[in-house]
Structures are given as structure tokens and as C-alpha cells.
Coordinates of C-alpha atoms in Angstrom, one line a residue:
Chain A
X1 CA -3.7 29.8 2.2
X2 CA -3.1 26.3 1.3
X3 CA -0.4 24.7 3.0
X4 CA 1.7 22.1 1.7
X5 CA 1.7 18.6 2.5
X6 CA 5.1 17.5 3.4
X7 CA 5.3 13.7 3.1
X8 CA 6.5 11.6 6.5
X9 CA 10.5 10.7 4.9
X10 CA 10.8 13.8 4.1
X11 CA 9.6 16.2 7.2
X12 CA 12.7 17.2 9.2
X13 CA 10.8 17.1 12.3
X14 CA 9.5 13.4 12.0
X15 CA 13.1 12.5 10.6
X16 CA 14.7 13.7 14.2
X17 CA 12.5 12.3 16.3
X18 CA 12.3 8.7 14.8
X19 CA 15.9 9.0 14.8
X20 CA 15.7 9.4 18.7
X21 CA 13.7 6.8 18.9
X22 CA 15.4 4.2 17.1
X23 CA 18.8 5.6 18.9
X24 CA 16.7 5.1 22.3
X25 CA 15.9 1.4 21.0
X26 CA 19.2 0.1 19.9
X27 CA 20.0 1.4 23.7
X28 CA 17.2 -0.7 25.3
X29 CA 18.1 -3.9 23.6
X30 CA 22.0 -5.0 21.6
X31 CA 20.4 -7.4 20.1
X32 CA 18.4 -5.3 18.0
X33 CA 20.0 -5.8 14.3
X34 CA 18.1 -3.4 12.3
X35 CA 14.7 -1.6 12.8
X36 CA 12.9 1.3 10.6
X37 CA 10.3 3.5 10.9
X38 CA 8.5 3.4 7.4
X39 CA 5.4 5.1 6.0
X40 CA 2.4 3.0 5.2
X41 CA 3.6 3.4 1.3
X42 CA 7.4 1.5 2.4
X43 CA 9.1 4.4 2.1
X44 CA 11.8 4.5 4.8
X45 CA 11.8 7.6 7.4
X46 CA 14.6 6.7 9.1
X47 CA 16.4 3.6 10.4
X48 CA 19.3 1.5 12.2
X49 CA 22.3 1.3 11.6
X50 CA 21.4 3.7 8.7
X51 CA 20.9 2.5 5.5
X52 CA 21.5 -1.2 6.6
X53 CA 18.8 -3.0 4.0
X54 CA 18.9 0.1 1.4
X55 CA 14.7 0.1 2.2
X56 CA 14.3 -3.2 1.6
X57 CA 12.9 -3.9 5.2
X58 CA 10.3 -0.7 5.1
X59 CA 9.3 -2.0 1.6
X60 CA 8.5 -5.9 3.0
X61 CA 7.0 -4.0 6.4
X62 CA 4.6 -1.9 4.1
X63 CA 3.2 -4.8 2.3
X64 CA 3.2 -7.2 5.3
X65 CA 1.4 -4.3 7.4
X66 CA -1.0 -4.5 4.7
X67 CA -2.0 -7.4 4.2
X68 CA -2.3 -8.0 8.2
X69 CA -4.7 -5.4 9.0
X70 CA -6.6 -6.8 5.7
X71 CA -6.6 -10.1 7.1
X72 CA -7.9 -8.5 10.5
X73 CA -9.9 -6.4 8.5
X74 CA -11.9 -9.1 6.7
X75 CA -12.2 -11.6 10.0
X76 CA -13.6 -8.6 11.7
X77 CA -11.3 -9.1 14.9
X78 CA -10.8 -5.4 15.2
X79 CA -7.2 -3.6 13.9
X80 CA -4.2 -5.4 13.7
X81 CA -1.8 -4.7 17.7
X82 CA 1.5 -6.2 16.0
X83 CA 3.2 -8.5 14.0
X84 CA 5.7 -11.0 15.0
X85 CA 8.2 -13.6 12.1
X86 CA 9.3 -15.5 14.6
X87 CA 12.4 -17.7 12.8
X88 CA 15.3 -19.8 13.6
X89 CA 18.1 -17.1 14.1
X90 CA 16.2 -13.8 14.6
X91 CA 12.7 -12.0 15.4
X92 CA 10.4 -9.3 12.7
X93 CA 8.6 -7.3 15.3
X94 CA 6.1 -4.8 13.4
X95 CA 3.4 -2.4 14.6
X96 CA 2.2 1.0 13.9
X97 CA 3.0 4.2 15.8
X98 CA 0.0 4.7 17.1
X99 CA -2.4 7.3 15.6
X100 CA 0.3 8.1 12.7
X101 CA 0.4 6.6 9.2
X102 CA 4.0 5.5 10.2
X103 CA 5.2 1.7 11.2
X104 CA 8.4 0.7 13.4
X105 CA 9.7 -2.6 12.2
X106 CA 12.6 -4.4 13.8
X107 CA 14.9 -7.4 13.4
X108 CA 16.5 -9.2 16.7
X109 CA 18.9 -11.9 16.6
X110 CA 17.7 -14.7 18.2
X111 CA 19.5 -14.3 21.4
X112 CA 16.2 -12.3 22.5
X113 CA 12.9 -13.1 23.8
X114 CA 10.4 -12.5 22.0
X115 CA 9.0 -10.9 25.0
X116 CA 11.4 -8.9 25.5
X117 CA 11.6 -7.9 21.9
X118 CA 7.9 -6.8 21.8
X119 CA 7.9 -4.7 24.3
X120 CA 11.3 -2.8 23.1
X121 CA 9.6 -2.1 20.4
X122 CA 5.8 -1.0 21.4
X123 CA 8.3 0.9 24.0
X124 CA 9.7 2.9 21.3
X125 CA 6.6 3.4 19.5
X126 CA 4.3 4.8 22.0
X127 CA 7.1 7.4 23.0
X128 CA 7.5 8.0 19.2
X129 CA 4.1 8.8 19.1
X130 CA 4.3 11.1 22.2
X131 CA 7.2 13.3 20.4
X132 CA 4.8 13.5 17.5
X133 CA 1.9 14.3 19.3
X134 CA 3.4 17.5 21.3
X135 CA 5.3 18.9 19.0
Chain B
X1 CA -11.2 -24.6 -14.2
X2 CA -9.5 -21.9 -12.8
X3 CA -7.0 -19.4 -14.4
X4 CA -4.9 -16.9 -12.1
X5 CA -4.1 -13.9 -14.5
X6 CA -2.1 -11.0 -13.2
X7 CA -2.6 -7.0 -13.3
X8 CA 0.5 -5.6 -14.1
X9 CA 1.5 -2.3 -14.9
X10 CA 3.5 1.2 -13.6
X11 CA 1.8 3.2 -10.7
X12 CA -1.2 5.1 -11.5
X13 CA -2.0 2.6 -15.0
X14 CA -5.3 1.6 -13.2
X15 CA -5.1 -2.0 -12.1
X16 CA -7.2 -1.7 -8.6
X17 CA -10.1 0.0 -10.5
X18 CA -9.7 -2.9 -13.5
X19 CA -9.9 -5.3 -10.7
X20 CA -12.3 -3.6 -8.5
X21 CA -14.6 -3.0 -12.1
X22 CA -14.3 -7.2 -13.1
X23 CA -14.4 -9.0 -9.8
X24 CA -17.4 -10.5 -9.0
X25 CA -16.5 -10.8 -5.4
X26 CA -15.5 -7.7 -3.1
X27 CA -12.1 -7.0 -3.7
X28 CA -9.4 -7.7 -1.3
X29 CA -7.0 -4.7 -1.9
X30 CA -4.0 -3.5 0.2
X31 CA -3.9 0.1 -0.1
X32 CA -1.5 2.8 1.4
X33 CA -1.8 7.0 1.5
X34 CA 0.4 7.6 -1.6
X35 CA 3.4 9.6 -0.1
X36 CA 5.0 10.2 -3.2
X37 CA 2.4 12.4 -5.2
X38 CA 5.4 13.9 -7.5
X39 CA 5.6 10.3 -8.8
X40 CA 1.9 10.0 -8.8
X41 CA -0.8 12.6 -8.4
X42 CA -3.2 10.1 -6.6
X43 CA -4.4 9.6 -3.1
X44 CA -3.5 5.7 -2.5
X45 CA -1.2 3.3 -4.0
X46 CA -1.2 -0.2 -3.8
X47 CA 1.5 -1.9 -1.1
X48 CA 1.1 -5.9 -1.6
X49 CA -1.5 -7.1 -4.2
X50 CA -5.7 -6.5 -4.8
X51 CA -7.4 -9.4 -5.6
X52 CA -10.7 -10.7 -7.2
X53 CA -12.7 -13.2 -8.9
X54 CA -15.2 -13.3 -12.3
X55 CA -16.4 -16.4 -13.7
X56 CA -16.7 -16.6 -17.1
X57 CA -18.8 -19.6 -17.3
X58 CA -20.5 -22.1 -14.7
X59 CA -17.4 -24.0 -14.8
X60 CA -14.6 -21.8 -15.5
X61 CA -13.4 -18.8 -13.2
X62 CA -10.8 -16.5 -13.2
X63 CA -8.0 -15.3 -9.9
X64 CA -6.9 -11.6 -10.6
X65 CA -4.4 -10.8 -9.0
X66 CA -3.1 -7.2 -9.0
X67 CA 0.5 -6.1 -8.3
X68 CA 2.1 -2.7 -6.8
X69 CA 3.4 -0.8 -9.4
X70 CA 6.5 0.3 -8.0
X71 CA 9.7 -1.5 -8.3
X72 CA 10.4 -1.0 -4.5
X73 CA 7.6 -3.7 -4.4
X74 CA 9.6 -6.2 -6.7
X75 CA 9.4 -9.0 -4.1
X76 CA 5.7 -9.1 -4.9
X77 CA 6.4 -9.5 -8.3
X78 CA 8.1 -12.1 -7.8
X79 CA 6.0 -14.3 -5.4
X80 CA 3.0 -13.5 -7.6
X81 CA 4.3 -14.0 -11.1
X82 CA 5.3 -17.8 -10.5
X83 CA 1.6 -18.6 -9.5
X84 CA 0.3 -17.0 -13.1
X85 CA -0.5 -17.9 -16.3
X86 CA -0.9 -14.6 -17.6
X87 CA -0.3 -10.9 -17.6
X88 CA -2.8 -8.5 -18.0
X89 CA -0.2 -5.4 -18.5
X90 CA -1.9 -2.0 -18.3
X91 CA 0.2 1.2 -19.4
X92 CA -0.8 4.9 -19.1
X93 CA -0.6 6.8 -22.3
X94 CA -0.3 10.3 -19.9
X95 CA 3.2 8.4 -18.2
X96 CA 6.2 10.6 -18.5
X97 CA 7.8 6.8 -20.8
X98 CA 5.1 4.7 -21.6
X99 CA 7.1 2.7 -24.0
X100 CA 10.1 2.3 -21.4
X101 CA 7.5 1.2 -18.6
X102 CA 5.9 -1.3 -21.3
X103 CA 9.4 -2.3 -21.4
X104 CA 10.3 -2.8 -17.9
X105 CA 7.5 -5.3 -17.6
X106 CA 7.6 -7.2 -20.7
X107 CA 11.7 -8.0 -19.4
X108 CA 10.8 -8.4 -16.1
X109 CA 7.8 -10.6 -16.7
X110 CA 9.5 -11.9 -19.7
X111 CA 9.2 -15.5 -18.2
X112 CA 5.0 -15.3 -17.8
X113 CA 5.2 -14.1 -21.4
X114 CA 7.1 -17.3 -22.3
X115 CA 5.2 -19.9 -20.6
X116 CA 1.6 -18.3 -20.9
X117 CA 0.4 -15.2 -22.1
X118 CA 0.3 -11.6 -22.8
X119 CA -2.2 -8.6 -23.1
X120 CA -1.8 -4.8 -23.1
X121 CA -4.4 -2.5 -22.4
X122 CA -3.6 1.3 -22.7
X123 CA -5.8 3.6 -20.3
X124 CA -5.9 7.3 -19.9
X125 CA -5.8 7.7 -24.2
X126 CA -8.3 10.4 -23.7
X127 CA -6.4 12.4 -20.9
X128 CA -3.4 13.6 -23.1
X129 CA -3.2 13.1 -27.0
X130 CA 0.4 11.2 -27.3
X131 CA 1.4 7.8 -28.6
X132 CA -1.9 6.1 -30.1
X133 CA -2.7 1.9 -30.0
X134 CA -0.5 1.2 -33.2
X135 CA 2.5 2.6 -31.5
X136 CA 2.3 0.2 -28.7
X137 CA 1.4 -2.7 -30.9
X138 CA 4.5 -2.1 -32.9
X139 CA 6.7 -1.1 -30.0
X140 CA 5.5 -4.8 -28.6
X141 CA 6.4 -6.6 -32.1
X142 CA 10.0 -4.9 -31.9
X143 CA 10.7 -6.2 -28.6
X144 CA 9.4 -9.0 -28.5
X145 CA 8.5 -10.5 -32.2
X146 CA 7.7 -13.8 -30.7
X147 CA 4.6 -12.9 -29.0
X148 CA 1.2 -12.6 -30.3
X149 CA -0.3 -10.1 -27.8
X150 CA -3.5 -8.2 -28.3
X151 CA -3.0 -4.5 -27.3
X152 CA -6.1 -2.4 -27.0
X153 CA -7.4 1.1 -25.5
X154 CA -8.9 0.3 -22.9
X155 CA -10.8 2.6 -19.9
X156 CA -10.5 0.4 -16.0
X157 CA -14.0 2.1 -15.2
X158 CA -15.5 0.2 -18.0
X159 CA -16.6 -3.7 -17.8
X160 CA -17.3 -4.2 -21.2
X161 CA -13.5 -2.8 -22.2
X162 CA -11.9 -4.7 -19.1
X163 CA -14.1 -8.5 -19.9
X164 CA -12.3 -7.8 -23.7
X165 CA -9.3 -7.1 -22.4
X166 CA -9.7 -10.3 -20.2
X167 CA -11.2 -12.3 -22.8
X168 CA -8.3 -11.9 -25.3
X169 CA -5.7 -12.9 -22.8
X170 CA -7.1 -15.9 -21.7
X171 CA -7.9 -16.4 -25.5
X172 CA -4.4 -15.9 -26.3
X173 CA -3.0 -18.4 -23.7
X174 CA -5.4 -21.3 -24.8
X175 CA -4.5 -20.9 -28.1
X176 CA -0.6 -20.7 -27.1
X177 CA -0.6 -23.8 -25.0
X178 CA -2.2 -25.5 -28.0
X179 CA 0.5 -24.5 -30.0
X180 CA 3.2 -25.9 -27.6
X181 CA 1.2 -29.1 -27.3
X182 CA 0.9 -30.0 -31.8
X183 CA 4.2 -31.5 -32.2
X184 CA 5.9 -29.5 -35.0

């Protein structure tokens, strides 16, 4: 029997337990403004506050995730760990959920480190990617 | 001289194989798993932009830039289209609209249509029978009367179709800008 493919955004599983993830996020840090967890394709799993950017932020992360680990890719420095926009009034933290063709991306206001914001968000990711694992 | 044409066209038209089957160089292409598979029966879809080089003489070379073809992807449109002179648009003749996606891009590319040129290649003709070359040519003169556009069927895999294509387009915006610069 041949089962069927159910894509990332819309598997009910991967839907709860990014949403517990981002839940557990917005927890960790109240500067967090927005994050996602997208596909490598943009399309959005799930984010917070829900909705906020209508995708717009998992489209931007898909191509930016792109043309990172292309970039790393073609210099042959091995695969991408993260990306950081660091600008005047607020922080892009990206990465991949490791071993999934998913990506967190988050926006923090600028009242956070960007320390701080990193590891919020490779946090999140690696437990993400523990739910995923054992389920 | 250098010209920086762009690869534009609905999901699944066949830009990254036009690019990968013209560039002289190997091609720098950003390329998901295709979630969507209703939308598109294929394994990857593009996410930012491919890109590659031909020369087409010992002085003259060509930037060919590819675009994602969904709209989600607009911002890339956007930073790509202002650095063009051209448009390379590439329609499906299997799509569900062809005409209506020929449409989307002519209006949203309007402006690189304006300012330098236009050429539409239609793939996939031999997949389903449907709309044949004349029907796009005189789609294109009803929408937009004002261009001189070569359309042709054209197969991605194929180098000889893809350097015509190519050819025309860059053709086509020489003899434009000539036209702007003769005083009338």
C-alpha cells in the first residue's frame, strides 16, 4: 500500500507541536514579536501571534534560507548553523529544525541581545525537533 | 557588454531547466521540496532565483536570472525585475489558465516590457493538445498592442529552441532601444 504524503502545514501532528513550541518561545523571551515555523517551500506551519504577517515572513525565510545555505554551499564551509538581520529596532533569527525540511524564523525588538535571541530560538528548535523525532 | 534578462513564468513553465540547458557556467539555483504537489505535480520548486551565464560573443554575455513562480515569492519579483532589461516569459500550454498566467506577468512585469523587452516561449505543447502558438500571439497583441514580442514553442531541454528564444529577446530589445533613441 502506498501511503500518502501529507505535506508539513498541513499534518496535524507537526501543526501541534510547532505550536508548542512557539507557545514555549514567546514564554522564554517577551520580546519576541513574531516567529514561524515554515517549510523549505515558505509555506507557513504555524506561527506567533497567529497570522501576524499573513506568510509573508515564512515566504522571505524560505528564500533567505535558500540562498544562505547556497552561499555556504558554493564557498564549501559546510551547511548553513543560522542566520542573523541584525537592524536598528529589531533582530531576524533563522535556522532549520534540525533533521526536518522545516525552518523557525523569529523577529525580536531590539530590546534583546542578540545572544540571548539566538539561543531562544536554537532552544525552541532542538526541542521542536525532539517532539518530532519521538512521536 | 553585458545584458541581465529574466526567466519569468508560472510554477512548473520550466525556467530552471531553460537556465540550467543555456548557462555556460554551473547554475546557482535555490531549490525547495515542492510541498504543494496539487498546485504542481513536481518534486522541487524554486524559493529565491537560479542563475547563469552564456556568452554570445567574445565580447557580449548574458545574466539569466530566473524567478520563483509563485506569487507568494513576489518580493523577488520585485528586487529582480528593476536590475533587467528583459523578460524571457515562459507559459505551460498543460496550465489549468495559460492565457490568465500570460496575463499576470505581462501586468506585473508591465514596466520591463515598457522600458526593454519581451519574449514568450510556450513549453509542454506536446503534453496536452490545447491552445496552439497563434493563440498566444494574438492573446499578446490584444493585451498589449504596443509590443512587438516574439512568441514561439519552445522545449527548456532543448539549447537550440532556448539560444532562439534568447536570441529574439535580446534582438527585440536592441531594436526597441533604437527606436526610442531616432527622434520621431
Amino acid at each position: 500500500m502506498k501511503l500518502k504524503h501529507v505535506a508539513p502545514h498541513k499534518d496535524p501532528d507537526v501543526v501541534r507541536l510547532g505550536t508548542a513550541a512557539l507557545r514555549e518561545m514567546t514564554e522564554l523571551s517577551s520580546s519576541l514579536r513574531h516567529a514561524t515555523v515554515l517549510t523549505d517551500d515558505g509555506f507557513e506551519v504555524v506561527g506567533v501571534p497567529a497570522h501576524a504577517a499573513d506568510g509573508r515572513l515564512a515566504s522571505m525565510a524560505s528564500s533567505i534560507q535558500a540562498l544562505t545555505e547556497g552561499v555556504a554551499n558554493e564557498l564549501a564551509i559546510g551547511p548553513s548553523s543560522y542566520v542573523i538581520i541584525a537592524s536598528e529596532t529589531g533582530h531576524v533569527i533563522q535556522l532549520r529544525i534540525p533533521g526536518q525540511q522545516l525552518v523557525l524564523a523569529a523577529l525580536f525588538d531590539g530590546d534583546e541581545t542578540l545572544g540571548k535571541a539566538l539561543s531562544t530560538a536554537r532552544i525552541a528548535a532542538e526541542k521542536f525537533a525532539a517532539a518530532l523525532t519521538s512521536r | 557588454m553585458e545584458h541581465i534578462i529574466l526567466f519569468a513564468g508560472p510554477m512548473g513553465a520550466g525556467k530552471t531547466t531553460a537556465i540550467r540547458t543555456l548557462s555556460d557556467i554551473p547554475v546557482v539555483a535555490t531549490e525547495a521540496s515542492n510541498s504543494d504537489r496539487a498546485a504542481a505535480d513536481k518534486a522541487t520548486t524554486t524559493v529565491a532565483l537560479d542563475y547563469g551565464e552564456i556568452g554570445v560573443s567574445d565580447e557580449e554575455k548574458v545574466r539569466l536570472y530566473g524567478i520563483p513562480g509563485q506569487r507568494r515569492f513576489d518580493f523577488m519579483w520585485r528586487i529582480l525585475r528593476d536590475r533587467a532589461e528583459g523578460m524571457l516569459l515562459l507559459i505551460h500550454n498543460d496550465a489549468p489558465d495559460p492565457l490568465g498566467s500570460m496575463r499576470e506577468f505581462l501586468i506585473e512585469f508591465g514596466d520591463l516590457c515598457d522600458r526593454g523587452g519581451v519574449a514568450v516561449g510556450v513549453t509542454r505543447t506536446d503534453v496536452r493538445p490545447g491552445l496552439i502558438v497563434t493563440d498566444y500571439t494574438d492573446f499578446l497583441e490584444q493585451e498589449r498592442p504596443d509590443l512587438m514580442a516574439p512568441v514561439m514553442a519552445v522545449d527548456p531541454r532543448d539549447r537550440g529552441n532556448m539560444e532562439l528564444l534568447l536570441m529574439s529577446l535580446i534582438a527585440n530589445i536592441e531594436m526597441r532601444a533604437l527606436y526610442r533613441e531616432v527622434p520621431a
